[in-house]
XYZ file of C-alpha atoms in Angstrom:
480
model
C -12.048 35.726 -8.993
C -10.631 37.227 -5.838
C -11.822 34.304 -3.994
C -10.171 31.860 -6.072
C -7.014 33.137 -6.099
C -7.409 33.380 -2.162
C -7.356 29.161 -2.603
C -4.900 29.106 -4.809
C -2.767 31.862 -6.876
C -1.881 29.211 -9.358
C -6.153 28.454 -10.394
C -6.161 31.563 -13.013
C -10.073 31.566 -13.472
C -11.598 33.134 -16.826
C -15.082 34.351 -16.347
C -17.819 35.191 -19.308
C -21.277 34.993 -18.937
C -22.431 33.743 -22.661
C -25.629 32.092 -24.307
C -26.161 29.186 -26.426
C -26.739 28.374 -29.833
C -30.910 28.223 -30.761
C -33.652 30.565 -30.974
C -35.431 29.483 -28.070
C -34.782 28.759 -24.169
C -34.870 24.927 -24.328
C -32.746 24.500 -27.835
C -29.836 27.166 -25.830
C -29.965 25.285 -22.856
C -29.341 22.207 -24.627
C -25.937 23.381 -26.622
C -24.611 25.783 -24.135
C -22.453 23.570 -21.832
C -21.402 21.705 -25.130
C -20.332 25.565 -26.599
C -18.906 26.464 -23.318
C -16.768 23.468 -23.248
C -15.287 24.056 -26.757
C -14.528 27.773 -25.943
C -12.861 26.573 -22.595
C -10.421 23.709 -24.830
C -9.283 26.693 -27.252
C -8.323 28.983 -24.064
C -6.727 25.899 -22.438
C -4.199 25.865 -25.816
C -2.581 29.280 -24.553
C -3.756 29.394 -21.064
C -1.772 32.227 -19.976
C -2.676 35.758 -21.231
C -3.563 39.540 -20.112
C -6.380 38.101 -18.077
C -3.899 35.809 -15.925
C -1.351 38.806 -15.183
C -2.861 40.163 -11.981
C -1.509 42.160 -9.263
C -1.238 38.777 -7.148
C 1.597 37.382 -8.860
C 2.940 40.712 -8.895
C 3.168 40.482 -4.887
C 5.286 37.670 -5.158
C 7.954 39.362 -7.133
C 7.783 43.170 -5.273
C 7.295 43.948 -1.866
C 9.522 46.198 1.182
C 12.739 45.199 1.165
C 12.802 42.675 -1.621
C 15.513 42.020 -3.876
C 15.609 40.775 -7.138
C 15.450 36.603 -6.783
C 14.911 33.970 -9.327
C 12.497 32.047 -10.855
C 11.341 28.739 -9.167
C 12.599 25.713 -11.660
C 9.771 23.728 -10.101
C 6.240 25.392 -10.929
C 7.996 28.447 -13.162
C 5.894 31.196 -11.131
C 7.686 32.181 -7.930
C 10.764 33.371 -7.129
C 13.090 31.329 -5.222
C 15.981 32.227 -3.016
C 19.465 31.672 -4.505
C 20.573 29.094 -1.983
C 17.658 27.360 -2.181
C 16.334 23.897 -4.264
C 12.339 25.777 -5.128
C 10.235 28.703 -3.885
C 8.561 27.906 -0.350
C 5.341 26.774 -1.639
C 6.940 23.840 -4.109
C 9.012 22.957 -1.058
C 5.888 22.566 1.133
C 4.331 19.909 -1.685
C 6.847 17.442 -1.811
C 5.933 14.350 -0.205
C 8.414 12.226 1.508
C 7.179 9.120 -0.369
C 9.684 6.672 0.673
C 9.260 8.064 4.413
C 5.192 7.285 3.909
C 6.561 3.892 2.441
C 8.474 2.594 5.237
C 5.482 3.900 7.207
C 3.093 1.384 5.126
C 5.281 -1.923 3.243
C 1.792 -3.171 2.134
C 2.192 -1.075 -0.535
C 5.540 -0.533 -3.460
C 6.411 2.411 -5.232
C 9.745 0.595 -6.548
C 9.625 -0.136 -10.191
C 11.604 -3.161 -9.504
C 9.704 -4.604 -7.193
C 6.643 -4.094 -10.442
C 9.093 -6.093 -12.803
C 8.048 -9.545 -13.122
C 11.234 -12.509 -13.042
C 12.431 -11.534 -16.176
C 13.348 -8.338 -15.295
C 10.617 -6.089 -17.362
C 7.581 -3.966 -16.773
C 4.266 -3.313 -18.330
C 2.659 0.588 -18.457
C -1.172 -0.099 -19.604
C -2.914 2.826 -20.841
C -6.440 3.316 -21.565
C -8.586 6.257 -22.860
C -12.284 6.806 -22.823
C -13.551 8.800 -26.328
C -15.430 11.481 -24.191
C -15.102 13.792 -25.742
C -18.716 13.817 -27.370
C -20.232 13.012 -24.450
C -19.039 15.950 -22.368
C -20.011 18.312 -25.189
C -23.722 17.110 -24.674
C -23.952 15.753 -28.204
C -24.205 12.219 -27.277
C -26.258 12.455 -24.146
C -29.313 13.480 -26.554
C -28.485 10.164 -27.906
C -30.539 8.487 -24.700
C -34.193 8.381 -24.139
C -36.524 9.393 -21.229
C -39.513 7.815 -22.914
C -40.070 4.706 -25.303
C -39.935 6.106 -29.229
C -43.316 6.009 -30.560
C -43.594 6.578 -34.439
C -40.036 8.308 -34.136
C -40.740 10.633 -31.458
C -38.902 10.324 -27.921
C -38.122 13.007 -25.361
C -34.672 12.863 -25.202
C -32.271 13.114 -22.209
C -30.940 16.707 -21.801
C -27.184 16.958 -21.166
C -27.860 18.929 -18.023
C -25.015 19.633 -15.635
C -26.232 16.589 -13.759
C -25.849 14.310 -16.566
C -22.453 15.406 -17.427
C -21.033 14.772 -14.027
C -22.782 11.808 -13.821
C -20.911 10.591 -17.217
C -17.701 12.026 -15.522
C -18.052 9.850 -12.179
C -18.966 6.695 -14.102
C -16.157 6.687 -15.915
C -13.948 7.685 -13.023
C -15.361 4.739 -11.411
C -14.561 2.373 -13.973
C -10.852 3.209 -13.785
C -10.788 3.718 -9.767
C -11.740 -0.297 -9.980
C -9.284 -1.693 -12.344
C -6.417 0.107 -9.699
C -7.603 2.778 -7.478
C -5.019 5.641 -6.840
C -6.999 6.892 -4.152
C -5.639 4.452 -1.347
C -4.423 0.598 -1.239
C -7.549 -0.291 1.010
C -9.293 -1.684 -2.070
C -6.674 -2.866 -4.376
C -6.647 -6.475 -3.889
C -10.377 -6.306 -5.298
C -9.604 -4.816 -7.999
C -8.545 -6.020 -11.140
C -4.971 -5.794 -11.082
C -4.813 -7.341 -7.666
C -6.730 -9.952 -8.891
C -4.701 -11.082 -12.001
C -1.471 -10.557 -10.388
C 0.199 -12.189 -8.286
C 0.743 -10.390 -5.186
C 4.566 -10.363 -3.485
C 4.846 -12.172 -0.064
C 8.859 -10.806 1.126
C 11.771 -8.422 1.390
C 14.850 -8.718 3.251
C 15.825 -6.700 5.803
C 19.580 -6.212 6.162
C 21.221 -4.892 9.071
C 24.903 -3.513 8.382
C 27.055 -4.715 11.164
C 29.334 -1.590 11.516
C 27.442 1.639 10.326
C 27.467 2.592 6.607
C 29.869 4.563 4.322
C 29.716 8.608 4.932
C 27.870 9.205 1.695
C 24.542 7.047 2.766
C 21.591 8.900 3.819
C 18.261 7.561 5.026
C 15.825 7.523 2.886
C 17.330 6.892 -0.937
C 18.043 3.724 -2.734
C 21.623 2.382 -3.263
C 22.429 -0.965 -5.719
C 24.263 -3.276 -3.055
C 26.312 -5.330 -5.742
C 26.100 -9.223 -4.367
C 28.423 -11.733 -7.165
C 28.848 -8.396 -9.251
C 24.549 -7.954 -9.549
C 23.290 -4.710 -8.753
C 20.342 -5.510 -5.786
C 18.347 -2.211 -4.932
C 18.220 -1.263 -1.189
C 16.399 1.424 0.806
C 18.820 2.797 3.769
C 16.215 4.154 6.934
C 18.316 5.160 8.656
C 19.246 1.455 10.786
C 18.653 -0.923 8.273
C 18.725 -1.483 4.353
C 14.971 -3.375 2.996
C 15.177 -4.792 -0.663
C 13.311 -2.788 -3.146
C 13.878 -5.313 -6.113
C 12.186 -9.070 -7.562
C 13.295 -11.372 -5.480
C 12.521 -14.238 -7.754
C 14.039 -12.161 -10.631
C 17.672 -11.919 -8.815
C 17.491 -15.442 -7.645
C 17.212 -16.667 -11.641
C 20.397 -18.449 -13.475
C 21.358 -15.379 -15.322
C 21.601 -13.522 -12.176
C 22.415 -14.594 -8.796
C 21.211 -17.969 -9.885
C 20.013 -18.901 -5.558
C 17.849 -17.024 -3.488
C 19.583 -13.568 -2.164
C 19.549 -14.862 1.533
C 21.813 -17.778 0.809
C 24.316 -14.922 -1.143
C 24.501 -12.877 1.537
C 27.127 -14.049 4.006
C 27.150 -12.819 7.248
C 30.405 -10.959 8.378
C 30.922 -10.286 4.674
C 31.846 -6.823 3.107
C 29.644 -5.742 -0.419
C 30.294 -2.672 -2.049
C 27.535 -0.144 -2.214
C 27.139 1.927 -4.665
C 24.871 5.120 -5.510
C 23.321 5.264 -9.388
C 23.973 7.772 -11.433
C 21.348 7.544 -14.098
C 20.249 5.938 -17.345
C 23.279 4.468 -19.151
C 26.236 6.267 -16.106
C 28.047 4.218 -14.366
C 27.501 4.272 -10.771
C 29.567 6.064 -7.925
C 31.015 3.683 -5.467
C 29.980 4.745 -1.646
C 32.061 2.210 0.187
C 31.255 -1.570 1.345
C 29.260 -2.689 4.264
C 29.599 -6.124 5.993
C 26.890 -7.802 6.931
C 25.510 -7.887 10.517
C 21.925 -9.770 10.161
C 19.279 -10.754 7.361
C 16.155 -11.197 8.214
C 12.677 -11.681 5.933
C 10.159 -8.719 6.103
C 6.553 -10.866 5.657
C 4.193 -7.774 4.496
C 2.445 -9.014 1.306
C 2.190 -6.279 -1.149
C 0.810 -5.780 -4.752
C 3.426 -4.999 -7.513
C 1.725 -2.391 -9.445
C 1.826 1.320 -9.104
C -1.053 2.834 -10.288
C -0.405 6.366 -11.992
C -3.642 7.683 -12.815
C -6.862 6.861 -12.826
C -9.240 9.411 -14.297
C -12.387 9.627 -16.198
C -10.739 10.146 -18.951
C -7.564 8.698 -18.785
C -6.039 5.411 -16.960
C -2.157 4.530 -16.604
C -0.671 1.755 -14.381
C 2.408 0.179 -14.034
C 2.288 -3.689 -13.870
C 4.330 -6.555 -14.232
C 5.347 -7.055 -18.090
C 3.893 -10.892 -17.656
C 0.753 -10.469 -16.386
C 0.377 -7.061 -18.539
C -2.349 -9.278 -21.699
C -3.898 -10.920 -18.757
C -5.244 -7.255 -17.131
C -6.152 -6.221 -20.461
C -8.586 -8.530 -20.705
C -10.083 -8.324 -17.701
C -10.399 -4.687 -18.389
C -12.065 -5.329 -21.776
C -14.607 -7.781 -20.554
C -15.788 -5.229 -17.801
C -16.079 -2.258 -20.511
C -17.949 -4.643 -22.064
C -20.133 -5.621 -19.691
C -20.585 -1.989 -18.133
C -20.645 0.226 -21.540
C -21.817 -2.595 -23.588
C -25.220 -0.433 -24.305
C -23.147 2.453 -25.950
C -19.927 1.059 -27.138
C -21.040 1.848 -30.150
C -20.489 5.393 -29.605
C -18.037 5.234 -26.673
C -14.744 3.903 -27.528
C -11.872 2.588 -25.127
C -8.590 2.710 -26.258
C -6.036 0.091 -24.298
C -2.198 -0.077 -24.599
C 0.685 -1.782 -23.517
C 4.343 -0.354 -23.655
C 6.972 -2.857 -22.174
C 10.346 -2.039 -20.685
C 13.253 -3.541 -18.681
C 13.524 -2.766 -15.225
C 16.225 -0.081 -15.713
C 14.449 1.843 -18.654
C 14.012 5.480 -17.768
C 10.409 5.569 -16.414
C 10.216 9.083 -18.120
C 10.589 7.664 -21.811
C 7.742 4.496 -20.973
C 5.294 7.561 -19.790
C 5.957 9.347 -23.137
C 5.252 6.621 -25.353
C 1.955 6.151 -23.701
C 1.009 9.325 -23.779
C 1.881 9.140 -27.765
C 0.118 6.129 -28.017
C -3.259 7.705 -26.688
C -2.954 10.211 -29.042
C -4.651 7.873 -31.380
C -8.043 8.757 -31.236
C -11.132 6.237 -32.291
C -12.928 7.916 -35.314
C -16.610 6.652 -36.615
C -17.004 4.686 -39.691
C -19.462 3.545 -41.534
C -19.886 -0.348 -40.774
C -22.089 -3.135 -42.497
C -24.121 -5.286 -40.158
C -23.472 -8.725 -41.785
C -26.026 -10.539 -39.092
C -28.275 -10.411 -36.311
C -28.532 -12.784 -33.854
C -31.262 -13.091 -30.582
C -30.101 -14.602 -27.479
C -31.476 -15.752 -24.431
C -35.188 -14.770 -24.884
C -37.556 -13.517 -22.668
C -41.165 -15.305 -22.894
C -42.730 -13.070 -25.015
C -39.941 -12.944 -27.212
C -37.774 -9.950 -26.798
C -33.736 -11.530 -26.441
C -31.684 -10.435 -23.466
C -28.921 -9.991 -25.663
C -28.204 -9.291 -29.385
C -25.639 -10.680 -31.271
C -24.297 -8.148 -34.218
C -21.627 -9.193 -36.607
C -20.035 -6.009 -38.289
C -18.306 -5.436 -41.224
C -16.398 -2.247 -42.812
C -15.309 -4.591 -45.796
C -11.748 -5.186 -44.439
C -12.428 -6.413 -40.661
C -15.248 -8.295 -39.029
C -16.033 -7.433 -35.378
C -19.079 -9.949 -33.469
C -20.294 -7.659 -30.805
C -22.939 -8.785 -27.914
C -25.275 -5.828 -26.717
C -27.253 -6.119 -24.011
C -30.715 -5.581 -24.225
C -32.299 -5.559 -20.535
C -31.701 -3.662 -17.406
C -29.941 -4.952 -14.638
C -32.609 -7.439 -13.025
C -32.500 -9.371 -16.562
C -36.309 -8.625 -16.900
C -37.235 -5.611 -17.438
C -36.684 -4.340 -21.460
C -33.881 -1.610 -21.804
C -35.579 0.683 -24.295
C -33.674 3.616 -23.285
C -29.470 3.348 -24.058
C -28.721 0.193 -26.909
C -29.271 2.666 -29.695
C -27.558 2.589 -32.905
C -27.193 5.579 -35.965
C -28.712 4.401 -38.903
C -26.917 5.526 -42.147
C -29.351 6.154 -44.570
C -32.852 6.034 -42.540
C -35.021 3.303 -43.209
C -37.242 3.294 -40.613
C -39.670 1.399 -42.804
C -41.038 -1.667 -40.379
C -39.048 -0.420 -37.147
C -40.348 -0.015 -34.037
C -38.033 2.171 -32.184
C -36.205 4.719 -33.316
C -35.888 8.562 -32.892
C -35.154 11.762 -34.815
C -31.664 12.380 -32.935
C -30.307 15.991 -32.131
C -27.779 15.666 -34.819
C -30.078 15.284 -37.554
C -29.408 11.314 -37.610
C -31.467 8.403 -37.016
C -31.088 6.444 -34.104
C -32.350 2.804 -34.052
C -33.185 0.310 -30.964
C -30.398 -2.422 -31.441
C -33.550 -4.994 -31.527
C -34.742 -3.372 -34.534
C -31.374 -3.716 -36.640
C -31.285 -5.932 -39.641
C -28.589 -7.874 -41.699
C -27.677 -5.118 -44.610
C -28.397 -2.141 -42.914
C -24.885 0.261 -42.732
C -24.795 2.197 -39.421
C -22.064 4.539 -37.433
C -19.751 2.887 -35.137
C -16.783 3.826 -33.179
C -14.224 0.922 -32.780
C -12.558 0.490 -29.555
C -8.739 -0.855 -30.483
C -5.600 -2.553 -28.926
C -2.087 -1.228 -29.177
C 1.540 -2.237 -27.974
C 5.306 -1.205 -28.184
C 8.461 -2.664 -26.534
C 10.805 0.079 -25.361
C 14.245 -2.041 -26.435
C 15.804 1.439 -26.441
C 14.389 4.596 -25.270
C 14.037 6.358 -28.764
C 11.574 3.532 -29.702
C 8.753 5.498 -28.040
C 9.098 8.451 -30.977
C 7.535 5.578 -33.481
């Protein structure tokens, strides 16, 4: 524990040694992570306790010669002194990102540069149902071995495993819009379906700006009374807004270069928030515009987890990454979709919406979680079948007596040969195995059937994967 806190004071490890659930060795080993894991979510509910008060937080607060100072509004730990902004460590973690930005142009982290020509934005959200995966429950749900007259080993959900769940999904998100660089973005699937930005303008003030402009923050230079976001750097202003957007009828109605008149004073003003009215800097006149030609993609990815995935986008082009991402779960999870659910969403704002009250409604909207239901399979259909007979995909058409769903599993591993008899498994409600080939005795008591071996009629356990959206026309929306 000493160690840790050595990396970090914040990291406030718990350590237990404990056992798992079963009378023997093998059965433990089997539930412990899955136990460990459940104990670790209830201490994650109050995470701060007797444990966590240790004499290295203590240190921060007492020493020689140390007054009484206050708390740090930043990470609520460490004291601060009274004339300054956070405690030295928050200080140290703040990242000049509009200094890194002017640094690199190929990339935006303007939210009006995301919104598309009518002025809005798109936040997608998506959620992997992991939940019983990471517990181990559903990793006994894959084979090692082909079932033979119900019997199968089954995979253990060893530590391996479980990461190996963890970086898969990781991956998935990392290639719909990595966060972990721009180097790959324009292969992945929001820099394919969206069209990536070719300009800014670059304009350079022709004597000096008003006292109250400082390099690195964004003003709203107001050309024919429309607000155009700038970035001062100390020498010159670049546009961080659409260009096509201001150039539309409703706006500026031209493009912004043929607005901007050189020798010409604009008034530049600094915001002041959601719904304030701005406070007016002064005016520049114009010295020079010139065209900045770094392409860059309009999207901002947020985060990109195994778990979790959020993205800002432009609001047109918001359906069109949605599907993309739902054909590749399909193609990559097809095998267990059945028991691993994605849940996608779509919350749409104007350009000007607090970015705070779009990130709360789609963290509300994930809290919708995917629960299993009982579905009928209506019909079975082979497709594309190997010469001796065995289809490289199934067809299922599912019904729970409201909704039909046609699903396509695929039944082969990746060289479209060899016969996947180890992940398309399905839980059988009622087990009749009667006839079947494959199928297993799984470690929740349930029977788990090859998907080759379903039939028209039979009821089994599936866990939808489902499609929400909101438009923010006010920021209260989000509470519904």
């Amino acid at each position: 524990r000493c160690r840790v806190e050595e990396v970090e004071v914040e990291l406030a490890p718990r350590i237990a040694v404990m056992l798992g659930d079963g009378d023997t060795a093998q059965e433990q080993l089997k539930k412990i992570l899955g136990k460990a894991r459940r104990e670790a979510l209830g201490s994650l509910a109050q995470p701060f306790d007797s444990q966590s008060l240790n004499a290295t937080w203590q240190r921060h607060w007492t020493g020689k010669g140390k007054v009484q100072r206050e708390l740090c509004p930043v990470c609520r730990l460490r004291p601060k002194e009274e004339d300054e902004q956070a405690c030295p460590t928050c200080l140290k973690r703040r990242t000049p990102r509009v200094k890194e930005w002017l640094e690199d142009l190929s990339t935006t982290i303007w939210t009006d540069e995301v919104a598309d020509t009518n002025g809005r934005l798109a936040l997608i959200v998506g959620q992997f149902g992991l939940d019983d995966w990471l517990n181990g429950q559903l990793v006994q749900t894959l084979t090692v071995t082909e079932p033979q007259n119900g019997n199968a080993v089954l995979k253990n959900p060893s530590p391996a495993r479980l990461r190996r769940v963890w970086e898969t999904t990781r991956a998935f998100w990392q290639a719909v819009l990595p966060t972990d660089g721009a180097a790959d973005r324009q292969q992945s699937l929001v820099g394919q379906n969206v069209r990536w930005s070719e300009m800014r303008l670059v304009i350079v003030p022709q004597n000096g700006v008003p006292r109250g402009v400082v390099p690195h923050h964004t003003y709203d230079l107001i050309v024919n009374n429309v607000a155009v976001s700038v970035v001062w750097d100390g020498q010159r202003f670049l546009t961080a807004d659409n260009l096509d957007y201001l150039a539309k009828p409703e706006q500026l109605g031209q493009p912004l270069t043929q607005c901007l008149i050189q020798g010409k004073a604009y008034a530049i003003e600094e915001p002041a928030g959601y719904g304030a009215k701005n406070k007016r800097l002064g005016e520049i006149t114009i010295g020079e515009v010139k065209e900045e030609r770094t392409s860059y993609l309009p999207a901002i990815p947020i985060l990109a987890e195994p778990r979790t995935f959020m993205a800002l986008v432009p609001a047109d082009r918001a359906l069109q990454i949605v599907q993309a991402i739902k054909c590749k779960y399909e193609s990559e999870m097809g095998k267990v979709r059945n028991r691993l659910p994605l849940t996608l969403g779509v919350i749409y704002f104007g350009r000007r919406t607090p970015l705070a009250a779009a990130l709360e409604a789609g963290r509300r909207m994930l809290r919708r979680q995917s629960r299993p239901g009982t579905w009928t399979i209506e019909s079975v259909e082979n497709l594309d079948c190997l010469p001796d007979g065995w289809p490289r995909c199934v067809a299922l058409t599912l019904s729970d007596g409201t909704r039909s769903i046609r699903l396509k599993i695929s039944t082969v591993m990746g060289d479209k040969e060899t016969k996947d008899v180890w992940y398309p498994y399905w839980r059988l409600e009622g087990g009749d195995t009667q006839g079947r080939q494959r199928w297993f005795k799984g470690a929740d008591d349930g029977t788990w059937v090859h998907v080759c071996d379903l039939r028209p009629g039979d009821r089994v356990q599936f866990m939808p994967s489902t499609f929400d959206y909101e438009y923010l026309d006010t920021t209260a929306r989000r509470f519904e």
